[in-house]
Each structure stands twice: as C-alpha cells, then as structure tokens.
Amino acid sequence: MESRVILHVDLDYFFAQCEERENPSLRNRPVVVCVYSGRTADSGAVSTTNYVARALGVKSGIPIAFAKRILKERDDAVFLPVNEELYERISESIMNLLRSHAERFEQESIDEAFLDISKKVDGDFEKAEGIGLQLKREIYSKERITCSVGIAPNKILAKVASDFRKPDGLTIVHPEEVTNFLWPLEVGKLYGVGKKTEKKMSEMGIQTMADLAKVDVQKLIETFGPNLGKYFHDSANGIDDEPVEEREGREQISRIATLKENTRDAPKITPELKRLAEEAHRESVTEGWKFRSVGVLAFMEDLTVHSRSRTLESPSSKLEDIISTSTDLLKELLDGIPDLQIRRIGVKVSNLSKQEGQKSLEEFLKLS
Ligand code: TTP
Ligand code: MG
Ligand code: MG
C-alpha cells in the first residue's frame, strides 16, 4: 500500500501573532497575551507570548505576575487581554482555506489542523512539500499569519514534525526516515506526554522515543493503562492509523471543585464558580468550541446533587457569558433549596459546536 501523506499545520504563537498583525508596532517587543481572572489586577495566567518574550522565558501557563517580574526591566513589554473574537475570525478564515485544499480535513484546535492529501500527491513527498509551501504562502497572503507545517505518513508524526522547526517552519518525515527522525527526540515531544507522564517515564529509564519504542508494550499497558500504553508504544514505533476526519463534537466541558467549607453564602461561592468558569472557558477556546448552554451543578451537604442550565440566544465563546449565566443559575438553584449548604460546585458548558464539529486528538486520547 502507498504511504499516506498527512500534513499538519500549526499557526505560530497564534494569539500573540494576531495581536502583532493588528498592531505592527508590537513586533520586536515582548508581547504577553493574558487571561486575567479579575481577582486582583495581575491575577491570571499567560495564554501565549511572542518569540521575543519566549526567548526571555515567558511562556504559556505561567502566572501573569511572574511574567511581569521576568520582564520588569523591559519597558517595551506589552501585556494584552485575550481577544477571542479576533482570533476566531482569523482562525476560521485560515481553516476554510485549508479545508478547501484537503481530501480529508480535521481541525484540531483553534490554531491546528490535519489535512490528508494522499491522493492528490499520489504518495509523493516532494509534491507534498510543494503543497505545504503553497499553503504557507496562501495563508500569509490572505491573513498575514505565519505557520509551521509537518508532513509525514501519519497524524502523530505530522504533529511532531510541525513542532520541529518553529516559527515559519516546514518539516518533512519521509516514510523511510521515520525512526531516524523520531527516535532521538525526547518523549515530551509526543502528543499526550505531559510533565507528569514524562517524569514517570524518566523513572522507568525512558528519556527518548528510542527508549520508549524498545519498552515492552505490556509494561507500558501495566503502567499507563491499555489505551495510552498501546498508544505510546505504537507512536514511538512510528505507527498510527488514525484517519483524518471531521468528528462529532463532544457533549460538554465541565469543571467541579470542593468548597473550602460547606456554605450557601454566594460571596463565598462566586469566586470559585468564576475560577471554574475560566477553566472550562479556557479548554473550550483552546479546543476551538463554541457553547450554546451553560449549567451549574451543586453537590449538597446531604449528598444530593442539583443542577440548572440555560440555553443562550446564540453560540458563544465569551467567558463573560459563562460567568454571568452560572452566577444567575447558582442564585436560582439556592432559592430552590432553602436549607441546604453546598459542598461541591461545578460549571459546565454544553451544546458545543465548531465550524464543522469534530473531536480533537486530545479528547480522543482522554476518551479512548
Ligand atoms: P499553541 O499552538 O500551543 O501555541 P502558540 O500558537 O501560541 O505557539 P506555537 O508557535 O508554539 O504554536 O496554542 C495555540 C493558542 O492556544 C495560543 O496562541 C494561545 C492558546 N493557548 C492558551 O490559551 N493556553 C495554553 O496553555 C496554550 C498552550 C495555548
Ligand atoms: Mg500554535
Ligand atoms: Mg497549536
């Protein structure tokens, strides 16, 4: 059988690049895009940064206050709140362009997609390189955004490849070069290997993909469970048969937390509700979902569970919609249960949609 030819596109420092595009005077200055939680002026986390800021150690996920400390000598540093509407508009336009070039298309997140172009190039990776370069040019001329492209015989490898040379890169992994390319890489480069898994693997003496490839699959299954164990084994050996396909959307995204004390005092519950709303929001935005419904769950002191949900007028991606709706719903819910205190509280968004709904790779790994 001819090798498949899969192309993975990941937009470079996406949110920050969108901001630079809107305001070119930001280029060459450290740009930090922030998700402010609103508790104090600087509370919240860094969403992403441009490469100027990354070179100084400021990256996704760190607290905003920490980023400010690192950049305190840089008078030219800029801190901006996320502007989801802008990023979504740009993302949608680029995804539409990419979709039109693919035999099969799968959007994986707001800034990533897989394209199956096997038939188009008839297994020829040189031709695929030409298409990769052409896509980069078209994206840039349409939206003034750079991206990095990986081309490989399967999705996992294409994704590792797009991350290999960034920003503005293009990396090809020919079928006969798979292990040469993959094996020297650290296991952390593999999708699904986070800090925790990396640590666990390191304790097992696994640092590189070559190490991982050589571990007995049974051992990996014992340690990581049947799905992940097999996934780690196969991908380290360059094997991945997952088709590129648009999938049905997931049902909902929810977050639940236990309160410090049982209470029905709204001012004590609202900060937690807000934090959960931010987390659910962040996941939905990163995965490219819009939600049409917002709900709250309350686990009461007598172990009963109560929930309320509300459908919005139209699909939304706004944090504010989650916060205001869930705050209202919490009040309604408490009014309906006059005597009980809440022990745990949850926020959920559901009725999810994408441009053309699909399940992300991340979710696949979580659910499979
Ligand atoms: P990524 O593609 O992971 O990162 P990036 O595009 O900023 O940088 P790179 O050049 O390495 O691809 O994520 C896409 C967007 O998702 C990112 O611009 C902002 C958002 N995001 C968060 O809000 N929080 C996070 O922790 C991460 C990783 C991304
Ligand atoms: Mg990106
Ligand atoms: Mg990405």
Coordinates of C-alpha atoms and ligand atoms in Angstrom, one line a residue:
M1 CA 0.0 0.0 0.0
E2 CA 1.2 3.5 -0.8
S3 CA 2.1 5.6 2.2
R4 CA -0.5 8.1 3.4
V5 CA 0.6 11.8 3.2
I6 CA -0.7 13.8 6.1
L7 CA 0.0 17.5 6.6
H8 CA -0.3 19.2 10.0
V9 CA -0.5 23.0 10.2
D10 CA 0.0 24.8 13.5
L11 CA -0.1 28.6 13.5
D12 CA 2.9 30.3 15.1
Y13 CA 2.4 32.0 18.6
F14 CA -1.1 32.3 17.4
F15 CA -2.9 34.8 19.8
A16 CA 0.2 37.0 20.1
Q17 CA 0.8 36.9 16.3
C18 CA -2.8 38.1 15.8
E19 CA -2.1 41.0 18.1
E20 CA 1.1 41.9 16.2
R21 CA -0.8 41.7 13.0
E22 CA -3.4 44.2 14.3
N23 CA -0.7 46.5 15.7
P24 CA 2.7 46.0 13.9
S25 CA 4.4 48.4 16.4
L26 CA 4.3 45.4 18.8
R27 CA 6.8 43.5 16.7
N28 CA 10.2 43.1 18.3
R29 CA 8.7 43.9 21.7
P30 CA 7.8 41.2 24.2
V31 CA 4.1 40.5 23.8
V32 CA 2.2 38.6 26.5
V33 CA -1.4 37.7 26.0
C34 CA -3.1 37.2 29.3
V35 CA -6.2 35.5 30.7
Y36 CA -7.0 37.9 33.6
S37 CA -9.0 36.2 36.3
G38 CA -10.1 39.6 37.7
R39 CA -9.4 38.8 41.3
T40 CA -6.5 41.3 41.6
A41 CA -5.0 43.4 38.8
D42 CA -2.4 40.9 37.9
S43 CA -4.0 37.6 38.8
G44 CA -4.5 35.1 36.0
A45 CA -2.3 33.1 33.6
V46 CA -0.3 33.8 30.4
S47 CA -2.2 32.4 27.4
T48 CA 0.7 32.8 25.0
T49 CA 3.6 35.0 24.1
N50 CA 5.5 36.0 21.0
Y51 CA 9.0 34.6 20.4
V52 CA 10.7 37.8 21.8
A53 CA 9.1 37.1 25.2
R54 CA 9.7 33.3 24.9
A55 CA 13.4 33.9 24.5
L56 CA 13.3 35.6 27.9
G57 CA 11.5 32.7 29.5
V58 CA 7.9 34.0 29.4
K59 CA 5.5 31.3 28.1
S60 CA 2.0 29.8 28.1
G61 CA 0.6 28.9 31.5
I62 CA 2.8 30.9 33.9
P63 CA 1.2 33.4 36.3
I64 CA 0.9 36.9 34.9
A65 CA 2.6 38.3 38.0
F66 CA 5.6 36.0 37.3
A67 CA 5.7 37.2 33.7
K68 CA 5.8 40.8 34.8
R69 CA 8.6 40.1 37.2
I70 CA 10.7 38.5 34.4
L71 CA 10.0 41.5 32.1
K72 CA 10.3 44.2 34.7
E73 CA 13.4 45.7 33.1
R74 CA 11.7 45.7 29.7
D75 CA 9.8 49.0 29.4
D76 CA 8.8 47.9 25.9
A77 CA 6.9 44.8 27.1
V78 CA 3.2 44.7 26.3
F79 CA 0.5 42.8 28.3
L80 CA -2.8 42.3 26.5
P81 CA -6.0 40.6 27.4
V82 CA -7.2 37.8 25.1
N83 CA -9.4 39.0 22.3
E84 CA -11.1 35.7 21.3
E85 CA -13.3 37.3 18.7
L86 CA -10.3 38.4 16.7
Y87 CA -8.5 35.1 17.0
E88 CA -11.6 33.1 16.0
R89 CA -12.2 35.3 13.0
I90 CA -8.7 34.8 11.7
S91 CA -8.7 31.1 12.6
E92 CA -12.0 30.5 10.8
S93 CA -10.7 32.1 7.6
I94 CA -7.5 30.1 7.7
M95 CA -9.3 26.8 8.4
N96 CA -11.6 27.4 5.5
L97 CA -8.7 28.0 3.2
L98 CA -7.0 24.8 4.4
R99 CA -10.2 22.8 4.2
S100 CA -10.5 23.7 0.6
H101 CA -7.1 22.1 -0.1
A102 CA -7.7 18.8 1.7
E103 CA -9.2 15.5 0.6
R104 CA -10.0 14.9 4.3
F105 CA -9.8 17.7 6.9
E106 CA -9.7 17.7 10.7
Q107 CA -9.5 20.9 12.7
E108 CA -7.8 20.0 16.0
S109 CA -7.8 23.3 17.8
I110 CA -8.2 27.0 17.2
D111 CA -4.8 27.0 15.5
E112 CA -4.2 23.5 14.2
A113 CA -5.5 21.2 11.6
F114 CA -4.7 17.9 9.8
L115 CA -5.0 17.6 6.0
D116 CA -4.9 14.2 4.2
I117 CA -3.5 14.9 0.8
S118 CA -2.5 11.3 -0.1
K119 CA -4.4 11.0 -3.4
K120 CA -3.5 14.5 -4.6
V121 CA 0.2 13.8 -4.4
D122 CA 0.0 10.1 -5.1
G123 CA 2.3 9.3 -2.2
D124 CA 5.0 11.7 -3.5
F125 CA 6.5 13.7 -0.6
E126 CA 8.3 16.1 -2.9
K127 CA 4.9 17.1 -4.3
A128 CA 3.6 17.3 -0.7
E129 CA 6.4 19.8 0.1
G130 CA 5.3 22.0 -2.8
I131 CA 1.7 21.9 -1.4
G132 CA 3.0 22.7 2.1
L133 CA 4.9 25.8 0.8
Q134 CA 2.0 26.9 -1.2
L135 CA -0.4 26.7 1.8
K136 CA 2.0 28.7 3.9
R137 CA 2.1 31.4 1.2
E138 CA -1.6 31.4 0.7
I139 CA -2.3 31.7 4.5
Y140 CA 0.2 34.6 4.7
S141 CA -1.2 36.5 1.8
K142 CA -4.8 36.0 2.9
E143 CA -4.3 36.7 6.7
R144 CA -0.7 37.8 7.2
I145 CA -0.1 35.0 9.7
T146 CA 2.8 32.5 9.6
C147 CA 2.5 28.9 10.5
S148 CA 4.6 25.7 10.7
V149 CA 3.9 22.7 8.7
G150 CA 4.7 19.0 9.3
I151 CA 4.3 16.4 6.6
A152 CA 4.5 12.7 7.4
P153 CA 2.9 9.3 6.8
N154 CA 0.5 9.7 9.8
K155 CA -1.1 12.2 12.1
I156 CA 1.1 11.7 15.2
L157 CA 4.3 12.1 13.1
A158 CA 2.9 15.1 11.2
K159 CA 2.1 16.8 14.5
V160 CA 5.6 16.1 15.9
A161 CA 7.0 17.4 12.7
S162 CA 5.1 20.7 12.6
D163 CA 6.6 21.4 16.0
F164 CA 10.1 20.5 15.0
R165 CA 11.0 23.8 13.3
K166 CA 9.1 26.8 14.5
P167 CA 8.2 29.5 13.7
D168 CA 7.6 29.6 10.0
G169 CA 9.0 26.1 9.5
L170 CA 8.3 23.1 7.3
T171 CA 9.5 19.6 8.2
I172 CA 9.1 16.5 6.2
V173 CA 9.3 13.0 7.5
H174 CA 9.7 10.5 4.6
P175 CA 8.4 7.0 5.3
E176 CA 11.9 5.6 5.3
E177 CA 13.2 8.2 7.7
V178 CA 10.6 7.7 10.4
T179 CA 12.7 6.2 13.1
N180 CA 15.8 8.4 12.3
F181 CA 13.6 11.4 12.8
L182 CA 11.6 10.2 15.8
W183 CA 14.0 8.2 18.0
P184 CA 16.4 10.9 19.0
L185 CA 13.5 13.1 20.3
E186 CA 12.7 13.5 24.0
V187 CA 9.4 11.7 24.9
G188 CA 7.9 15.0 25.9
K189 CA 7.7 15.9 22.2
L190 CA 5.0 13.2 21.8
Y191 CA 1.4 14.4 22.0
G192 CA -0.1 13.3 25.2
V193 CA 3.1 13.1 27.2
G194 CA 2.8 15.9 29.7
K195 CA 5.1 16.8 32.6
K196 CA 3.6 14.0 34.9
T197 CA 4.0 11.3 32.3
E198 CA 7.4 12.5 31.4
K199 CA 8.5 12.2 35.0
K200 CA 7.0 8.7 35.3
M201 CA 8.8 7.6 32.1
S202 CA 12.0 9.1 33.3
E203 CA 11.7 7.0 36.5
M204 CA 11.4 4.0 34.2
G205 CA 14.6 5.0 32.4
I206 CA 12.8 6.3 29.3
Q207 CA 14.1 9.6 28.0
T208 CA 13.9 9.4 24.3
M209 CA 11.5 8.0 21.8
A210 CA 14.0 5.2 21.0
D211 CA 13.9 4.2 24.7
L212 CA 10.1 4.3 24.6
A213 CA 10.0 2.2 21.4
K214 CA 12.0 -0.5 23.0
V215 CA 9.9 -0.9 26.2
D216 CA 7.7 -4.0 26.1
V217 CA 4.2 -2.9 25.3
Q218 CA 2.8 -5.0 28.2
K219 CA 4.9 -2.9 30.6
L220 CA 3.5 0.3 29.2
I221 CA 0.0 -1.1 29.4
E222 CA 0.5 -2.0 33.1
T223 CA 1.8 1.5 33.9
F224 CA -0.4 3.7 31.7
G225 CA -3.5 1.6 31.0
P226 CA -4.4 -0.3 27.8
N227 CA -5.2 2.7 25.6
L228 CA -2.4 5.0 26.5
G229 CA 0.1 2.2 26.8
K230 CA -0.6 1.0 23.3
Y231 CA -0.7 4.5 22.0
F232 CA 2.8 5.3 23.5
H233 CA 4.2 2.0 22.1
D234 CA 2.8 2.4 18.6
S235 CA 3.6 6.1 18.2
A236 CA 7.2 5.6 19.4
N237 CA 7.4 3.0 16.6
G238 CA 6.0 5.4 14.1
I239 CA 2.7 3.6 13.9
D240 CA -0.6 5.5 13.8
D241 CA -3.6 4.5 11.7
E242 CA -6.0 7.2 12.9
P243 CA -7.8 8.6 9.9
V244 CA -8.0 12.3 9.3
E245 CA -11.7 13.0 9.8
E246 CA -14.1 15.6 11.0
R247 CA -15.8 14.1 14.0
E248 CA -18.9 14.7 16.0
G249 CA -18.4 17.3 18.8
R250 CA -18.0 16.3 22.4
E251 CA -21.0 16.7 24.6
Q252 CA -19.8 19.1 27.3
I253 CA -16.9 20.6 29.1
S254 CA -17.2 20.8 32.9
R255 CA -15.2 21.6 36.0
I256 CA -16.0 20.7 39.6
A257 CA -14.4 21.7 42.8
T258 CA -14.9 21.2 46.5
L259 CA -15.5 24.3 48.5
K260 CA -13.3 25.1 51.5
E261 CA -16.3 24.8 53.8
N262 CA -19.9 23.9 53.3
T263 CA -21.8 27.1 52.6
R264 CA -24.7 28.7 50.8
D265 CA -23.3 32.2 51.0
A266 CA -23.0 33.5 47.5
P267 CA -19.9 35.7 48.1
K268 CA -18.1 32.6 49.3
I269 CA -19.1 30.5 46.3
T270 CA -18.8 33.0 43.5
P271 CA -15.0 33.3 43.3
E272 CA -14.8 29.5 43.0
L273 CA -17.5 29.5 40.4
K274 CA -15.6 32.1 38.4
R275 CA -12.4 30.1 38.6
L276 CA -14.2 27.0 37.3
A277 CA -15.8 29.1 34.6
E278 CA -12.4 30.3 33.5
E279 CA -11.0 26.8 33.3
A280 CA -14.0 25.5 31.3
H281 CA -13.7 28.5 29.1
R282 CA -10.0 28.1 28.5
E283 CA -10.5 24.5 27.5
S284 CA -13.3 25.3 25.1
V285 CA -11.3 28.1 23.5
T286 CA -8.1 26.1 23.2
E287 CA -10.1 23.3 21.5
G288 CA -12.0 25.7 19.3
W289 CA -15.5 25.1 20.7
K290 CA -18.4 27.5 21.0
F291 CA -21.1 26.7 23.5
R292 CA -24.8 27.3 23.4
S293 CA -25.7 26.2 27.0
V294 CA -24.2 26.9 30.4
G295 CA -25.0 25.0 33.6
V296 CA -24.2 24.7 37.2
L297 CA -24.1 21.7 39.4
A298 CA -24.3 21.7 43.2
F299 CA -23.4 18.8 45.4
M300 CA -25.1 19.4 48.7
E301 CA -24.2 18.5 52.3
D302 CA -26.8 15.8 52.3
L303 CA -25.1 14.3 49.2
T304 CA -28.0 15.2 46.9
V305 CA -27.0 16.7 43.5
H306 CA -28.9 19.6 41.9
S307 CA -28.3 21.2 38.6
R308 CA -29.6 24.1 36.5
S309 CA -28.8 25.0 32.9
R310 CA -29.8 27.7 30.4
T311 CA -29.6 27.9 26.7
L312 CA -28.1 31.1 25.3
E313 CA -29.6 33.0 22.3
S314 CA -26.7 32.0 20.1
P315 CA -23.5 30.0 20.3
S316 CA -20.9 31.9 22.3
S317 CA -17.2 31.7 23.2
K318 CA -17.3 34.5 25.8
L319 CA -16.1 34.0 29.4
E320 CA -18.5 36.7 30.5
D321 CA -21.4 34.6 29.3
I322 CA -20.3 31.6 31.4
I323 CA -19.7 33.8 34.4
S324 CA -23.0 35.8 34.3
T325 CA -25.2 32.8 33.4
S326 CA -23.7 30.5 36.0
T327 CA -23.9 33.2 38.7
D328 CA -27.6 33.6 37.9
L329 CA -28.2 29.9 37.9
L330 CA -26.5 29.5 41.2
K331 CA -28.8 32.0 42.7
E332 CA -31.9 30.3 41.2
L333 CA -30.6 26.9 42.5
L334 CA -30.1 28.2 46.0
D335 CA -33.5 29.8 46.1
G336 CA -35.0 26.4 45.2
I337 CA -33.2 24.6 48.0
P338 CA -33.7 26.9 51.0
D339 CA -32.0 25.0 53.8
L340 CA -29.1 23.0 52.5
Q341 CA -25.4 24.1 52.2
I342 CA -23.3 23.4 49.2
R343 CA -20.3 21.1 49.5
R344 CA -19.0 21.0 45.9
I345 CA -19.8 23.2 42.9
G346 CA -19.5 22.7 39.2
V347 CA -19.7 24.7 36.0
K348 CA -20.4 23.2 32.6
V349 CA -20.7 24.4 29.0
S350 CA -22.6 22.2 26.6
N351 CA -24.3 22.2 23.2
L352 CA -20.9 22.6 21.7
S353 CA -20.2 23.4 18.1
K354 CA -17.3 24.1 15.8
Q355 CA -17.1 25.3 12.2
E356 CA -17.7 21.6 11.3
G357 CA -17.8 19.7 14.6
Q358 CA -15.1 17.2 15.3
K359 CA -13.3 15.6 18.2
S360 CA -9.7 16.7 18.9
L361 CA -6.8 14.4 19.2
E362 CA -6.5 15.4 22.9
E363 CA -10.0 14.3 23.5
F364 CA -9.6 11.1 21.7
L365 CA -6.7 10.3 24.0
K366 CA -8.8 11.2 27.1
L367 CA -11.9 9.2 26.0
S368 CA -10.5 6.2 24.2
Ligands
TTP1 P1 -0.2 26.6 20.7 O1 -0.3 26.2 19.2 O2 0.1 25.5 21.7 O3 0.8 27.7 21.0 P2 1.1 29.0 20.1 O4 0.4 29.0 18.8 O5 0.9 30.2 21.0 O6 2.7 28.9 19.9 P3 3.5 28.0 18.8 O7 4.2 28.9 17.9 O8 4.4 27.2 19.7 O9 2.5 27.1 18.1 O10 -1.6 27.2 21.2 C1 -2.5 27.9 20.3 C2 -3.2 29.0 21.1 O11 -3.9 28.5 22.2 C3 -2.2 30.0 21.8 O12 -1.8 31.0 20.9 C4 -3.0 30.5 22.9 C5 -3.9 29.4 23.3 N1 -3.3 28.7 24.5 C6 -3.7 29.1 25.8 O13 -4.5 29.9 25.9 N2 -3.1 28.5 26.8 C7 -2.2 27.5 26.7 O14 -1.7 27.0 27.8 C8 -1.7 27.1 25.4 C9 -0.6 26.1 25.3 C10 -2.3 27.7 24.3
MG2 MG 0.4 27.4 17.5
MG3 MG -1.5 24.7 18.5

